[in-house]
């Protein structure tokens, strides 16, 4: 294992040098050639920059030295990742490096090329990469397993990243009239509702939570994450039913707040509590080896909701006001 880690670190240094020169060249181009992106709805801007930051940060987390080694040891036993085993396991170091490069390039381009042809090409590549991760890396987000759970990341980070990429590829006019925000938000309400029902049915015992801990995978995490997750494991082993009831209650409350008008402070507080619980209990704070989307789904859920909910409700209110005035 130590030789593999050493080889990975040496190769990573070469990759970082390449990326450093690329980022430097990009910064120089931005300083020399100043362009102003067209004016678009605020929610679209949030989603665009958020998706770019997601890929960039995921690539940084993927650089953790033991990520590549963990992939070779754990894919066969991981319920959400075994479909990738034949491809990834043969060359784990090289595949991890390619994953880092792809995500970092996507992140840099999206953060610096908003609303132009280069940015749109990056969105197309982001959609393709997300779809690949969803199928091969996450085995359809784990939806074929009883361990599938919104808390653990299903229907998959690849699914939500694909949704964000396709939403940004939609014409700006569909954002201006709030069609895209409405569609995304309603889809998220359905996903959240189904996830709540599944959580009630399948996760009231300690046995149901066992897929959260896979020694070969968890051993690749930073020590502070391992310590927190050991505490979490002990907590769930003795109080699985109570914890699941609390989780389900929070998820039901969130579903109600999605549907009915509610104070902003209440909505965002309950959402933050839900997503923090998901990210901690089921997703290891985004530090579990995930082969391309390390931050997992909680940040993507927050990003999609943040970029759509407030905006489309605001536009709906404006439409209702204008119809009353015209009447």
PDB file of C-alpha atoms in Angstrom:
ATOM      1  CA  UNK A   1       0.000   0.000   0.000  1.00  0.00           C
ATOM      2  CA  UNK A   2       2.806   2.425   0.865  1.00  0.00           C
ATOM      3  CA  UNK A   3       4.407   2.033  -2.594  1.00  0.00           C
ATOM      4  CA  UNK A   4       1.047   2.712  -4.247  1.00  0.00           C
ATOM      5  CA  UNK A   5       0.540   5.817  -2.113  1.00  0.00           C
ATOM      6  CA  UNK A   6       4.059   7.035  -2.968  1.00  0.00           C
ATOM      7  CA  UNK A   7       3.460   6.524  -6.685  1.00  0.00           C
ATOM      8  CA  UNK A   8       0.139   8.313  -6.388  1.00  0.00           C
ATOM      9  CA  UNK A   9       1.702  11.282  -4.601  1.00  0.00           C
ATOM     10  CA  UNK A  10       4.502  11.586  -7.172  1.00  0.00           C
ATOM     11  CA  UNK A  11       2.037  11.437 -10.050  1.00  0.00           C
ATOM     12  CA  UNK A  12      -0.218  13.921  -8.289  1.00  0.00           C
ATOM     13  CA  UNK A  13       2.654  16.404  -8.043  1.00  0.00           C
ATOM     14  CA  UNK A  14       3.044  16.284 -11.845  1.00  0.00           C
ATOM     15  CA  UNK A  15      -0.692  16.789 -12.294  1.00  0.00           C
ATOM     16  CA  UNK A  16      -0.709  19.751  -9.913  1.00  0.00           C
ATOM     17  CA  UNK A  17       2.163  21.406 -11.787  1.00  0.00           C
ATOM     18  CA  UNK A  18       0.208  21.020 -15.024  1.00  0.00           C
ATOM     19  CA  UNK A  19      -2.938  22.447 -13.435  1.00  0.00           C
ATOM     20  CA  UNK A  20      -0.977  25.320 -11.871  1.00  0.00           C
ATOM     21  CA  UNK A  21       0.314  26.421 -15.261  1.00  0.00           C
ATOM     22  CA  UNK A  22      -3.176  26.057 -16.725  1.00  0.00           C
ATOM     23  CA  UNK A  23      -4.762  28.136 -13.970  1.00  0.00           C
ATOM     24  CA  UNK A  24      -2.025  30.775 -14.298  1.00  0.00           C
ATOM     25  CA  UNK A  25      -2.590  31.047 -18.037  1.00  0.00           C
ATOM     26  CA  UNK A  26      -6.318  31.362 -17.460  1.00  0.00           C
ATOM     27  CA  UNK A  27      -5.869  34.149 -14.913  1.00  0.00           C
ATOM     28  CA  UNK A  28      -3.625  36.073 -17.339  1.00  0.00           C
ATOM     29  CA  UNK A  29      -6.212  35.719 -20.105  1.00  0.00           C
ATOM     30  CA  UNK A  30      -8.952  36.999 -17.784  1.00  0.00           C
ATOM     31  CA  UNK A  31      -6.859  40.033 -16.842  1.00  0.00           C
ATOM     32  CA  UNK A  32      -5.992  40.869 -20.450  1.00  0.00           C
ATOM     33  CA  UNK A  33      -9.360  40.135 -22.037  1.00  0.00           C
ATOM     34  CA  UNK A  34     -12.188  41.400 -19.879  1.00  0.00           C
ATOM     35  CA  UNK A  35     -15.689  40.286 -20.860  1.00  0.00           C
ATOM     36  CA  UNK A  36     -19.014  40.858 -19.139  1.00  0.00           C
ATOM     37  CA  UNK A  37     -21.454  37.917 -19.118  1.00  0.00           C
ATOM     38  CA  UNK A  38     -25.049  38.708 -20.109  1.00  0.00           C
ATOM     39  CA  UNK A  39     -27.545  39.523 -17.388  1.00  0.00           C
ATOM     40  CA  UNK A  40     -29.385  36.395 -16.251  1.00  0.00           C
ATOM     41  CA  UNK A  41     -31.573  35.464 -13.247  1.00  0.00           C
ATOM     42  CA  UNK A  42     -29.772  35.290  -9.922  1.00  0.00           C
ATOM     43  CA  UNK A  43     -30.713  31.645  -9.363  1.00  0.00           C
ATOM     44  CA  UNK A  44     -28.947  30.633 -12.578  1.00  0.00           C
ATOM     45  CA  UNK A  45     -25.794  32.470 -11.503  1.00  0.00           C
ATOM     46  CA  UNK A  46     -25.846  30.715  -8.115  1.00  0.00           C
ATOM     47  CA  UNK A  47     -26.248  27.305  -9.750  1.00  0.00           C
ATOM     48  CA  UNK A  48     -23.537  27.961 -12.360  1.00  0.00           C
ATOM     49  CA  UNK A  49     -20.863  29.091  -9.909  1.00  0.00           C
ATOM     50  CA  UNK A  50     -21.988  26.530  -7.338  1.00  0.00           C
ATOM     51  CA  UNK A  51     -21.589  23.643  -9.773  1.00  0.00           C
ATOM     52  CA  UNK A  52     -18.128  24.893 -10.734  1.00  0.00           C
ATOM     53  CA  UNK A  53     -17.122  25.128  -7.068  1.00  0.00           C
ATOM     54  CA  UNK A  54     -18.550  21.652  -6.430  1.00  0.00           C
ATOM     55  CA  UNK A  55     -16.348  20.030  -9.081  1.00  0.00           C
ATOM     56  CA  UNK A  56     -13.261  21.985  -8.023  1.00  0.00           C
ATOM     57  CA  UNK A  57     -13.634  21.128  -4.315  1.00  0.00           C
ATOM     58  CA  UNK A  58     -14.450  17.486  -5.110  1.00  0.00           C
ATOM     59  CA  UNK A  59     -11.218  17.236  -7.068  1.00  0.00           C
ATOM     60  CA  UNK A  60      -9.255  18.679  -4.122  1.00  0.00           C
ATOM     61  CA  UNK A  61     -10.762  16.128  -1.728  1.00  0.00           C
ATOM     62  CA  UNK A  62     -10.009  13.354  -4.220  1.00  0.00           C
ATOM     63  CA  UNK A  63      -6.309  14.252  -3.857  1.00  0.00           C
ATOM     64  CA  UNK A  64      -6.254  12.746  -0.353  1.00  0.00           C
ATOM     65  CA  UNK A  65      -3.335  10.235  -0.629  1.00  0.00           C
ATOM     66  CA  UNK A  66      -5.248   7.079   0.301  1.00  0.00           C
ATOM     67  CA  UNK A  67      -8.180   7.642  -2.065  1.00  0.00           C
ATOM     68  CA  UNK A  68      -6.652   5.732  -4.966  1.00  0.00           C
ATOM     69  CA  UNK A  69      -5.511   2.855  -2.771  1.00  0.00           C
ATOM     70  CA  UNK A  70      -8.884   2.575  -1.044  1.00  0.00           C
ATOM     71  CA  UNK A  71     -10.598   2.227  -4.403  1.00  0.00           C
ATOM     72  CA  UNK A  72      -8.614  -0.910  -5.270  1.00  0.00           C
ATOM     73  CA  UNK A  73      -9.544  -2.578  -1.969  1.00  0.00           C
ATOM     74  CA  UNK A  74     -13.155  -1.589  -1.443  1.00  0.00           C
ATOM     75  CA  UNK A  75     -15.052  -1.472  -4.731  1.00  0.00           C
ATOM     76  CA  UNK A  76     -16.127  -5.114  -4.642  1.00  0.00           C
ATOM     77  CA  UNK A  77     -17.731  -4.768  -1.202  1.00  0.00           C
ATOM     78  CA  UNK A  78     -19.208  -1.291  -1.587  1.00  0.00           C
ATOM     79  CA  UNK A  79     -22.966  -1.587  -2.338  1.00  0.00           C
ATOM     80  CA  UNK A  80     -22.986   1.642  -4.343  1.00  0.00           C
ATOM     81  CA  UNK A  81     -19.685   1.255  -6.201  1.00  0.00           C
ATOM     82  CA  UNK A  82     -19.160  -2.377  -7.207  1.00  0.00           C
ATOM     83  CA  UNK A  83     -20.253  -1.713 -10.813  1.00  0.00           C
ATOM     84  CA  UNK A  84     -17.089   0.344 -11.255  1.00  0.00           C
ATOM     85  CA  UNK A  85     -14.772  -2.355  -9.892  1.00  0.00           C
ATOM     86  CA  UNK A  86     -13.708  -4.054 -13.165  1.00  0.00           C
ATOM     87  CA  UNK A  87     -12.815  -0.703 -14.740  1.00  0.00           C
ATOM     88  CA  UNK A  88     -11.349   1.164 -11.790  1.00  0.00           C
ATOM     89  CA  UNK A  89      -9.584  -1.655  -9.949  1.00  0.00           C
ATOM     90  CA  UNK A  90      -7.096  -2.415 -12.763  1.00  0.00           C
ATOM     91  CA  UNK A  91      -5.478   1.041 -12.672  1.00  0.00           C
ATOM     92  CA  UNK A  92      -6.705   2.820  -9.508  1.00  0.00           C
ATOM     93  CA  UNK A  93      -3.919   5.425  -9.381  1.00  0.00           C
ATOM     94  CA  UNK A  94      -4.239   6.474 -13.013  1.00  0.00           C
ATOM     95  CA  UNK A  95      -8.041   6.530 -12.851  1.00  0.00           C
ATOM     96  CA  UNK A  96      -8.010   8.636  -9.692  1.00  0.00           C
ATOM     97  CA  UNK A  97      -5.644  11.119 -11.338  1.00  0.00           C
ATOM     98  CA  UNK A  98      -7.853  11.345 -14.417  1.00  0.00           C
ATOM     99  CA  UNK A  99     -10.837  11.924 -12.167  1.00  0.00           C
ATOM    100  CA  UNK A 100      -8.999  14.760 -10.418  1.00  0.00           C
ATOM    101  CA  UNK A 101      -7.985  16.396 -13.705  1.00  0.00           C
ATOM    102  CA  UNK A 102     -11.474  16.163 -15.239  1.00  0.00           C
ATOM    103  CA  UNK A 103     -13.168  17.641 -12.184  1.00  0.00           C
ATOM    104  CA  UNK A 104     -10.604  20.380 -11.686  1.00  0.00           C
ATOM    105  CA  UNK A 105     -10.795  21.461 -15.329  1.00  0.00           C
ATOM    106  CA  UNK A 106     -14.601  21.442 -15.231  1.00  0.00           C
ATOM    107  CA  UNK A 107     -14.544  23.496 -12.040  1.00  0.00           C
ATOM    108  CA  UNK A 108     -12.061  26.072 -13.357  1.00  0.00           C
ATOM    109  CA  UNK A 109     -13.844  26.519 -16.686  1.00  0.00           C
ATOM    110  CA  UNK A 110     -17.282  26.871 -15.093  1.00  0.00           C
ATOM    111  CA  UNK A 111     -15.975  29.383 -12.561  1.00  0.00           C
ATOM    112  CA  UNK A 112     -14.298  31.522 -15.237  1.00  0.00           C
ATOM    113  CA  UNK A 113     -16.410  31.069 -18.385  1.00  0.00           C
ATOM    114  CA  UNK A 114     -19.982  31.846 -17.448  1.00  0.00           C
ATOM    115  CA  UNK A 115     -22.611  32.198 -20.196  1.00  0.00           C
ATOM    116  CA  UNK A 116     -20.327  31.741 -23.201  1.00  0.00           C
ATOM    117  CA  UNK A 117     -19.548  28.941 -25.651  1.00  0.00           C
ATOM    118  CA  UNK A 118     -16.618  27.605 -23.581  1.00  0.00           C
ATOM    119  CA  UNK A 119     -18.786  27.464 -20.484  1.00  0.00           C
ATOM    120  CA  UNK A 120     -21.546  25.643 -22.365  1.00  0.00           C
ATOM    121  CA  UNK A 121     -19.084  23.061 -23.655  1.00  0.00           C
ATOM    122  CA  UNK A 122     -17.976  22.561 -20.037  1.00  0.00           C
ATOM    123  CA  UNK A 123     -21.632  22.041 -19.051  1.00  0.00           C
ATOM    124  CA  UNK A 124     -22.020  19.363 -21.730  1.00  0.00           C
ATOM    125  CA  UNK A 125     -18.890  17.607 -20.445  1.00  0.00           C
ATOM    126  CA  UNK A 126     -20.179  18.036 -16.877  1.00  0.00           C
ATOM    127  CA  UNK A 127     -23.434  16.315 -17.867  1.00  0.00           C
ATOM    128  CA  UNK A 128     -21.541  13.435 -19.529  1.00  0.00           C
ATOM    129  CA  UNK A 129     -19.204  13.031 -16.539  1.00  0.00           C
ATOM    130  CA  UNK A 130     -22.116  13.165 -14.095  1.00  0.00           C
ATOM    131  CA  UNK A 131     -24.017  10.510 -16.037  1.00  0.00           C
ATOM    132  CA  UNK A 132     -20.946   8.248 -16.082  1.00  0.00           C
ATOM    133  CA  UNK A 133     -20.472   8.653 -12.339  1.00  0.00           C
ATOM    134  CA  UNK A 134     -24.153   7.998 -11.705  1.00  0.00           C
ATOM    135  CA  UNK A 135     -24.166   4.744 -13.676  1.00  0.00           C
ATOM    136  CA  UNK A 136     -20.692   3.294 -13.111  1.00  0.00           C
ATOM    137  CA  UNK A 137     -19.491   4.985  -9.939  1.00  0.00           C
ATOM    138  CA  UNK A 138     -22.749   4.974  -8.003  1.00  0.00           C
ATOM    139  CA  UNK A 139     -24.615   2.079  -9.687  1.00  0.00           C
ATOM    140  CA  UNK A 140     -27.637   4.290 -10.422  1.00  0.00           C
ATOM    141  CA  UNK A 141     -27.190   6.037  -7.097  1.00  0.00           C
ATOM    142  CA  UNK A 142     -27.698   2.786  -5.223  1.00  0.00           C
ATOM    143  CA  UNK A 143     -31.376   2.715  -6.190  1.00  0.00           C
ATOM    144  CA  UNK A 144     -31.175  -1.038  -6.832  1.00  0.00           C
ATOM    145  CA  UNK A 145     -30.243  -1.714  -3.185  1.00  0.00           C
ATOM    146  CA  UNK A 146     -32.369  -1.680  -0.046  1.00  0.00           C
ATOM    147  CA  UNK A 147     -29.595   0.448   1.483  1.00  0.00           C
ATOM    148  CA  UNK A 148     -30.585   3.279  -0.846  1.00  0.00           C
ATOM    149  CA  UNK A 149     -31.403   6.317   1.245  1.00  0.00           C
ATOM    150  CA  UNK A 150     -31.574  10.060   0.775  1.00  0.00           C
ATOM    151  CA  UNK A 151     -29.527  10.242   3.957  1.00  0.00           C
ATOM    152  CA  UNK A 152     -26.788   8.062   2.436  1.00  0.00           C
ATOM    153  CA  UNK A 153     -26.755   9.928  -0.857  1.00  0.00           C
ATOM    154  CA  UNK A 154     -29.312   8.238  -3.119  1.00  0.00           C
ATOM    155  CA  UNK A 155     -30.422   8.830  -5.846  1.00  0.00           C
ATOM    156  CA  UNK A 156     -26.781   9.851  -6.248  1.00  0.00           C
ATOM    157  CA  UNK A 157     -24.508  12.859  -6.545  1.00  0.00           C
ATOM    158  CA  UNK A 158     -24.150  12.047 -10.249  1.00  0.00           C
ATOM    159  CA  UNK A 159     -27.922  12.372 -10.648  1.00  0.00           C
ATOM    160  CA  UNK A 160     -28.079  15.795  -8.994  1.00  0.00           C
ATOM    161  CA  UNK A 161     -24.967  17.049 -10.826  1.00  0.00           C
ATOM    162  CA  UNK A 162     -26.520  15.873 -14.104  1.00  0.00           C
ATOM    163  CA  UNK A 163     -29.735  17.695 -13.203  1.00  0.00           C
ATOM    164  CA  UNK A 164     -27.793  20.907 -12.481  1.00  0.00           C
ATOM    165  CA  UNK A 165     -25.806  20.636 -15.733  1.00  0.00           C
ATOM    166  CA  UNK A 166     -28.925  20.089 -17.851  1.00  0.00           C
ATOM    167  CA  UNK A 167     -30.726  22.940 -16.079  1.00  0.00           C
ATOM    168  CA  UNK A 168     -27.891  25.319 -16.958  1.00  0.00           C
ATOM    169  CA  UNK A 169     -27.898  24.111 -20.569  1.00  0.00           C
ATOM    170  CA  UNK A 170     -31.555  25.145 -20.822  1.00  0.00           C
ATOM    171  CA  UNK A 171     -32.193  28.512 -22.556  1.00  0.00           C
ATOM    172  CA  UNK A 172     -31.998  31.568 -20.317  1.00  0.00           C
ATOM    173  CA  UNK A 173     -35.603  32.400 -21.283  1.00  0.00           C
ATOM    174  CA  UNK A 174     -36.780  29.290 -19.398  1.00  0.00           C
ATOM    175  CA  UNK A 175     -35.051  30.669 -16.309  1.00  0.00           C
ATOM    176  CA  UNK A 176     -36.465  34.158 -16.787  1.00  0.00           C
ATOM    177  CA  UNK A 177     -40.048  32.858 -16.867  1.00  0.00           C
ATOM    178  CA  UNK A 178     -39.239  30.488 -13.956  1.00  0.00           C
ATOM    179  CA  UNK A 179     -39.993  27.283 -15.864  1.00  0.00           C
ATOM    180  CA  UNK A 180     -36.669  25.618 -15.070  1.00  0.00           C
ATOM    181  CA  UNK A 181     -36.708  26.578 -11.351  1.00  0.00           C
ATOM    182  CA  UNK A 182     -40.276  25.256 -11.070  1.00  0.00           C
ATOM    183  CA  UNK A 183     -39.439  21.933 -12.703  1.00  0.00           C
ATOM    184  CA  UNK A 184     -36.326  21.403 -10.611  1.00  0.00           C
ATOM    185  CA  UNK A 185     -37.999  22.354  -7.352  1.00  0.00           C
ATOM    186  CA  UNK A 186     -41.019  20.117  -7.964  1.00  0.00           C
ATOM    187  CA  UNK A 187     -38.733  17.209  -8.843  1.00  0.00           C
ATOM    188  CA  UNK A 188     -36.798  17.736  -5.614  1.00  0.00           C
ATOM    189  CA  UNK A 189     -40.060  17.737  -3.647  1.00  0.00           C
ATOM    190  CA  UNK A 190     -40.959  14.351  -5.180  1.00  0.00           C
ATOM    191  CA  UNK A 191     -37.472  12.921  -4.510  1.00  0.00           C
ATOM    192  CA  UNK A 192     -37.565  14.172  -0.913  1.00  0.00           C
ATOM    193  CA  UNK A 193     -41.030  12.686  -0.356  1.00  0.00           C
ATOM    194  CA  UNK A 194     -40.051   9.268  -1.739  1.00  0.00           C
ATOM    195  CA  UNK A 195     -36.844   9.359   0.293  1.00  0.00           C
ATOM    196  CA  UNK A 196     -38.850  10.035   3.451  1.00  0.00           C
ATOM    197  CA  UNK A 197     -41.161   7.074   2.816  1.00  0.00           C
ATOM    198  CA  UNK A 198     -38.181   4.777   2.147  1.00  0.00           C
ATOM    199  CA  UNK A 199     -36.485   6.001   5.331  1.00  0.00           C
ATOM    200  CA  UNK A 200     -39.547   5.041   7.387  1.00  0.00           C
ATOM    201  CA  UNK A 201     -39.754   1.565   5.866  1.00  0.00           C
ATOM    202  CA  UNK A 202     -36.116   0.428   5.862  1.00  0.00           C
ATOM    203  CA  UNK A 203     -34.008   2.218   8.474  1.00  0.00           C
ATOM    204  CA  UNK A 204     -35.449   1.612  11.921  1.00  0.00           C
ATOM    205  CA  UNK A 205     -32.868  -1.032  12.927  1.00  0.00           C
ATOM    206  CA  UNK A 206     -29.105  -0.931  13.428  1.00  0.00           C
ATOM    207  CA  UNK A 207     -28.675  -3.633  10.770  1.00  0.00           C
ATOM    208  CA  UNK A 208     -30.133  -1.369   8.097  1.00  0.00           C
ATOM    209  CA  UNK A 209     -27.397   1.192   8.774  1.00  0.00           C
ATOM    210  CA  UNK A 210     -24.501  -1.272   8.313  1.00  0.00           C
ATOM    211  CA  UNK A 211     -23.765  -0.191   4.682  1.00  0.00           C
ATOM    212  CA  UNK A 212     -22.765   3.216   6.078  1.00  0.00           C
ATOM    213  CA  UNK A 213     -19.551   1.667   7.451  1.00  0.00           C
ATOM    214  CA  UNK A 214     -17.193  -0.267   5.197  1.00  0.00           C
ATOM    215  CA  UNK A 215     -13.771  -0.592   6.874  1.00  0.00           C
ATOM    216  CA  UNK A 216     -11.745  -0.455   3.650  1.00  0.00           C
ATOM    217  CA  UNK A 217     -13.519   2.714   2.552  1.00  0.00           C
ATOM    218  CA  UNK A 218     -13.612   4.474   5.919  1.00  0.00           C
ATOM    219  CA  UNK A 219      -9.926   3.743   6.484  1.00  0.00           C
ATOM    220  CA  UNK A 220      -9.081   6.145   3.649  1.00  0.00           C
ATOM    221  CA  UNK A 221     -10.666   9.110   5.398  1.00  0.00           C
ATOM    222  CA  UNK A 222      -8.814  11.743   7.473  1.00  0.00           C
ATOM    223  CA  UNK A 223      -8.375  10.728  11.127  1.00  0.00           C
ATOM    224  CA  UNK A 224     -10.777  13.356  12.484  1.00  0.00           C
ATOM    225  CA  UNK A 225     -13.545  12.052  10.195  1.00  0.00           C
ATOM    226  CA  UNK A 226     -12.837   8.451  11.261  1.00  0.00           C
ATOM    227  CA  UNK A 227     -13.145   9.445  14.929  1.00  0.00           C
ATOM    228  CA  UNK A 228     -16.469  11.195  14.340  1.00  0.00           C
ATOM    229  CA  UNK A 229     -17.839   8.278  12.352  1.00  0.00           C
ATOM    230  CA  UNK A 230     -16.858   5.771  15.035  1.00  0.00           C
ATOM    231  CA  UNK A 231     -18.892   7.825  17.481  1.00  0.00           C
ATOM    232  CA  UNK A 232     -21.751   7.900  15.012  1.00  0.00           C
ATOM    233  CA  UNK A 233     -21.584   4.118  14.592  1.00  0.00           C
ATOM    234  CA  UNK A 234     -21.796   3.541  18.343  1.00  0.00           C
ATOM    235  CA  UNK A 235     -24.711   5.951  18.572  1.00  0.00           C
ATOM    236  CA  UNK A 236     -26.700   4.227  15.839  1.00  0.00           C
ATOM    237  CA  UNK A 237     -25.989   0.725  17.122  1.00  0.00           C
ATOM    238  CA  UNK A 238     -27.744   1.520  20.398  1.00  0.00           C
ATOM    239  CA  UNK A 239     -30.336   4.101  19.314  1.00  0.00           C
ATOM    240  CA  UNK A 240     -31.152   3.324  15.664  1.00  0.00           C
ATOM    241  CA  UNK A 241     -34.932   3.457  16.089  1.00  0.00           C
ATOM    242  CA  UNK A 242     -34.941   6.760  17.990  1.00  0.00           C
ATOM    243  CA  UNK A 243     -32.479   8.409  15.604  1.00  0.00           C
ATOM    244  CA  UNK A 244     -34.451   7.251  12.589  1.00  0.00           C
ATOM    245  CA  UNK A 245     -37.701   8.576  14.075  1.00  0.00           C
ATOM    246  CA  UNK A 246     -36.058  11.967  14.613  1.00  0.00           C
ATOM    247  CA  UNK A 247     -34.688  11.940  11.060  1.00  0.00           C
ATOM    248  CA  UNK A 248     -38.055  11.004   9.599  1.00  0.00           C
ATOM    249  CA  UNK A 249     -39.794  13.730  11.610  1.00  0.00           C
ATOM    250  CA  UNK A 250     -37.318  16.308  10.298  1.00  0.00           C
ATOM    251  CA  UNK A 251     -37.765  15.051   6.730  1.00  0.00           C
ATOM    252  CA  UNK A 252     -41.569  15.179   6.986  1.00  0.00           C
ATOM    253  CA  UNK A 253     -41.388  18.720   8.393  1.00  0.00           C
ATOM    254  CA  UNK A 254     -39.124  19.695   5.504  1.00  0.00           C
ATOM    255  CA  UNK A 255     -41.533  18.195   2.975  1.00  0.00           C
ATOM    256  CA  UNK A 256     -44.373  20.251   4.478  1.00  0.00           C
ATOM    257  CA  UNK A 257     -42.258  23.414   4.313  1.00  0.00           C
ATOM    258  CA  UNK A 258     -41.458  22.656   0.667  1.00  0.00           C
ATOM    259  CA  UNK A 259     -45.154  22.584  -0.202  1.00  0.00           C
ATOM    260  CA  UNK A 260     -46.706  25.357   1.889  1.00  0.00           C
ATOM    261  CA  UNK A 261     -45.547  28.986   2.173  1.00  0.00           C
ATOM    262  CA  UNK A 262     -43.385  29.362   5.260  1.00  0.00           C
ATOM    263  CA  UNK A 263     -41.109  31.923   6.924  1.00  0.00           C
ATOM    264  CA  UNK A 264     -37.687  32.010   5.310  1.00  0.00           C
ATOM    265  CA  UNK A 265     -35.849  31.617   8.601  1.00  0.00           C
ATOM    266  CA  UNK A 266     -37.829  28.471   9.475  1.00  0.00           C
ATOM    267  CA  UNK A 267     -37.420  26.955   6.002  1.00  0.00           C
ATOM    268  CA  UNK A 268     -33.659  27.432   5.768  1.00  0.00           C
ATOM    269  CA  UNK A 269     -33.039  26.405   9.387  1.00  0.00           C
ATOM    270  CA  UNK A 270     -34.917  23.114   9.009  1.00  0.00           C
ATOM    271  CA  UNK A 271     -33.248  22.488   5.644  1.00  0.00           C
ATOM    272  CA  UNK A 272     -29.796  23.127   7.134  1.00  0.00           C
ATOM    273  CA  UNK A 273     -30.477  20.696   9.998  1.00  0.00           C
ATOM    274  CA  UNK A 274     -31.672  18.003   7.569  1.00  0.00           C
ATOM    275  CA  UNK A 275     -28.745  18.338   5.192  1.00  0.00           C
ATOM    276  CA  UNK A 276     -26.207  18.523   8.012  1.00  0.00           C
ATOM    277  CA  UNK A 277     -27.606  15.264   9.412  1.00  0.00           C
ATOM    278  CA  UNK A 278     -27.445  13.635   5.963  1.00  0.00           C
ATOM    279  CA  UNK A 279     -23.886  14.825   5.376  1.00  0.00           C
ATOM    280  CA  UNK A 280     -22.753  13.598   8.777  1.00  0.00           C
ATOM    281  CA  UNK A 281     -24.647  10.317   9.246  1.00  0.00           C
ATOM    282  CA  UNK A 282     -24.678   8.929   5.734  1.00  0.00           C
ATOM    283  CA  UNK A 283     -22.067  10.781   3.702  1.00  0.00           C
ATOM    284  CA  UNK A 284     -19.014  11.180   5.933  1.00  0.00           C
ATOM    285  CA  UNK A 285     -18.844  14.974   5.459  1.00  0.00           C
ATOM    286  CA  UNK A 286     -17.902  14.339   1.820  1.00  0.00           C
ATOM    287  CA  UNK A 287     -14.594  12.649   2.732  1.00  0.00           C
ATOM    288  CA  UNK A 288     -15.527   9.073   1.829  1.00  0.00           C
ATOM    289  CA  UNK A 289     -13.896   7.818  -1.393  1.00  0.00           C
ATOM    290  CA  UNK A 290     -16.587   8.418  -3.995  1.00  0.00           C
ATOM    291  CA  UNK A 291     -14.655   8.263  -7.275  1.00  0.00           C
ATOM    292  CA  UNK A 292     -15.617  11.560  -8.828  1.00  0.00           C
ATOM    293  CA  UNK A 293     -18.154  13.306  -6.613  1.00  0.00           C
ATOM    294  CA  UNK A 294     -16.528  13.286  -3.206  1.00  0.00           C
ATOM    295  CA  UNK A 295     -18.675  15.993  -1.672  1.00  0.00           C
ATOM    296  CA  UNK A 296     -21.659  13.672  -2.164  1.00  0.00           C
ATOM    297  CA  UNK A 297     -25.268  14.840  -2.474  1.00  0.00           C
ATOM    298  CA  UNK A 298     -25.959  17.140   0.482  1.00  0.00           C
ATOM    299  CA  UNK A 299     -24.118  20.176  -1.000  1.00  0.00           C
ATOM    300  CA  UNK A 300     -25.768  19.598  -4.387  1.00  0.00           C
ATOM    301  CA  UNK A 301     -29.208  19.434  -2.796  1.00  0.00           C
ATOM    302  CA  UNK A 302     -28.537  22.704  -0.988  1.00  0.00           C
ATOM    303  CA  UNK A 303     -27.285  24.292  -4.189  1.00  0.00           C
ATOM    304  CA  UNK A 304     -30.294  23.195  -6.256  1.00  0.00           C
ATOM    305  CA  UNK A 305     -32.795  24.341  -3.634  1.00  0.00           C
ATOM    306  CA  UNK A 306     -30.974  27.631  -3.053  1.00  0.00           C
ATOM    307  CA  UNK A 307     -30.907  28.425  -6.767  1.00  0.00           C
ATOM    308  CA  UNK A 308     -34.555  27.584  -7.470  1.00  0.00           C
ATOM    309  CA  UNK A 309     -36.981  27.858  -4.538  1.00  0.00           C
ATOM    310  CA  UNK A 310     -36.907  31.542  -3.700  1.00  0.00           C
ATOM    311  CA  UNK A 311     -36.689  32.597  -7.343  1.00  0.00           C
ATOM    312  CA  UNK A 312     -39.634  30.711  -8.789  1.00  0.00           C
ATOM    313  CA  UNK A 313     -41.906  31.561  -5.858  1.00  0.00           C
ATOM    314  CA  UNK A 314     -40.980  35.217  -6.345  1.00  0.00           C
ATOM    315  CA  UNK A 315     -41.846  35.049 -10.049  1.00  0.00           C
ATOM    316  CA  UNK A 316     -45.137  33.286  -9.265  1.00  0.00           C
ATOM    317  CA  UNK A 317     -46.008  36.120  -6.877  1.00  0.00           C
ATOM    318  CA  UNK A 318     -45.206  38.693  -9.560  1.00  0.00           C
ATOM    319  CA  UNK A 319     -47.453  36.857 -12.052  1.00  0.00           C
ATOM    320  CA  UNK A 320     -50.329  36.778  -9.569  1.00  0.00           C
ATOM    321  CA  UNK A 321     -49.885  40.489  -8.863  1.00  0.00           C
ATOM    322  CA  UNK A 322     -49.863  41.406 -12.551  1.00  0.00           C
ATOM    323  CA  UNK A 323     -52.977  39.308 -13.232  1.00  0.00           C
ATOM    324  CA  UNK A 324     -54.822  41.095 -10.407  1.00  0.00           C
ATOM    325  CA  UNK A 325     -53.812  44.496 -11.765  1.00  0.00           C
ATOM    326  CA  UNK A 326     -54.908  43.596 -15.288  1.00  0.00           C
ATOM    327  CA  UNK A 327     -58.253  42.357 -13.956  1.00  0.00           C
TER     328      UNK A 327
END
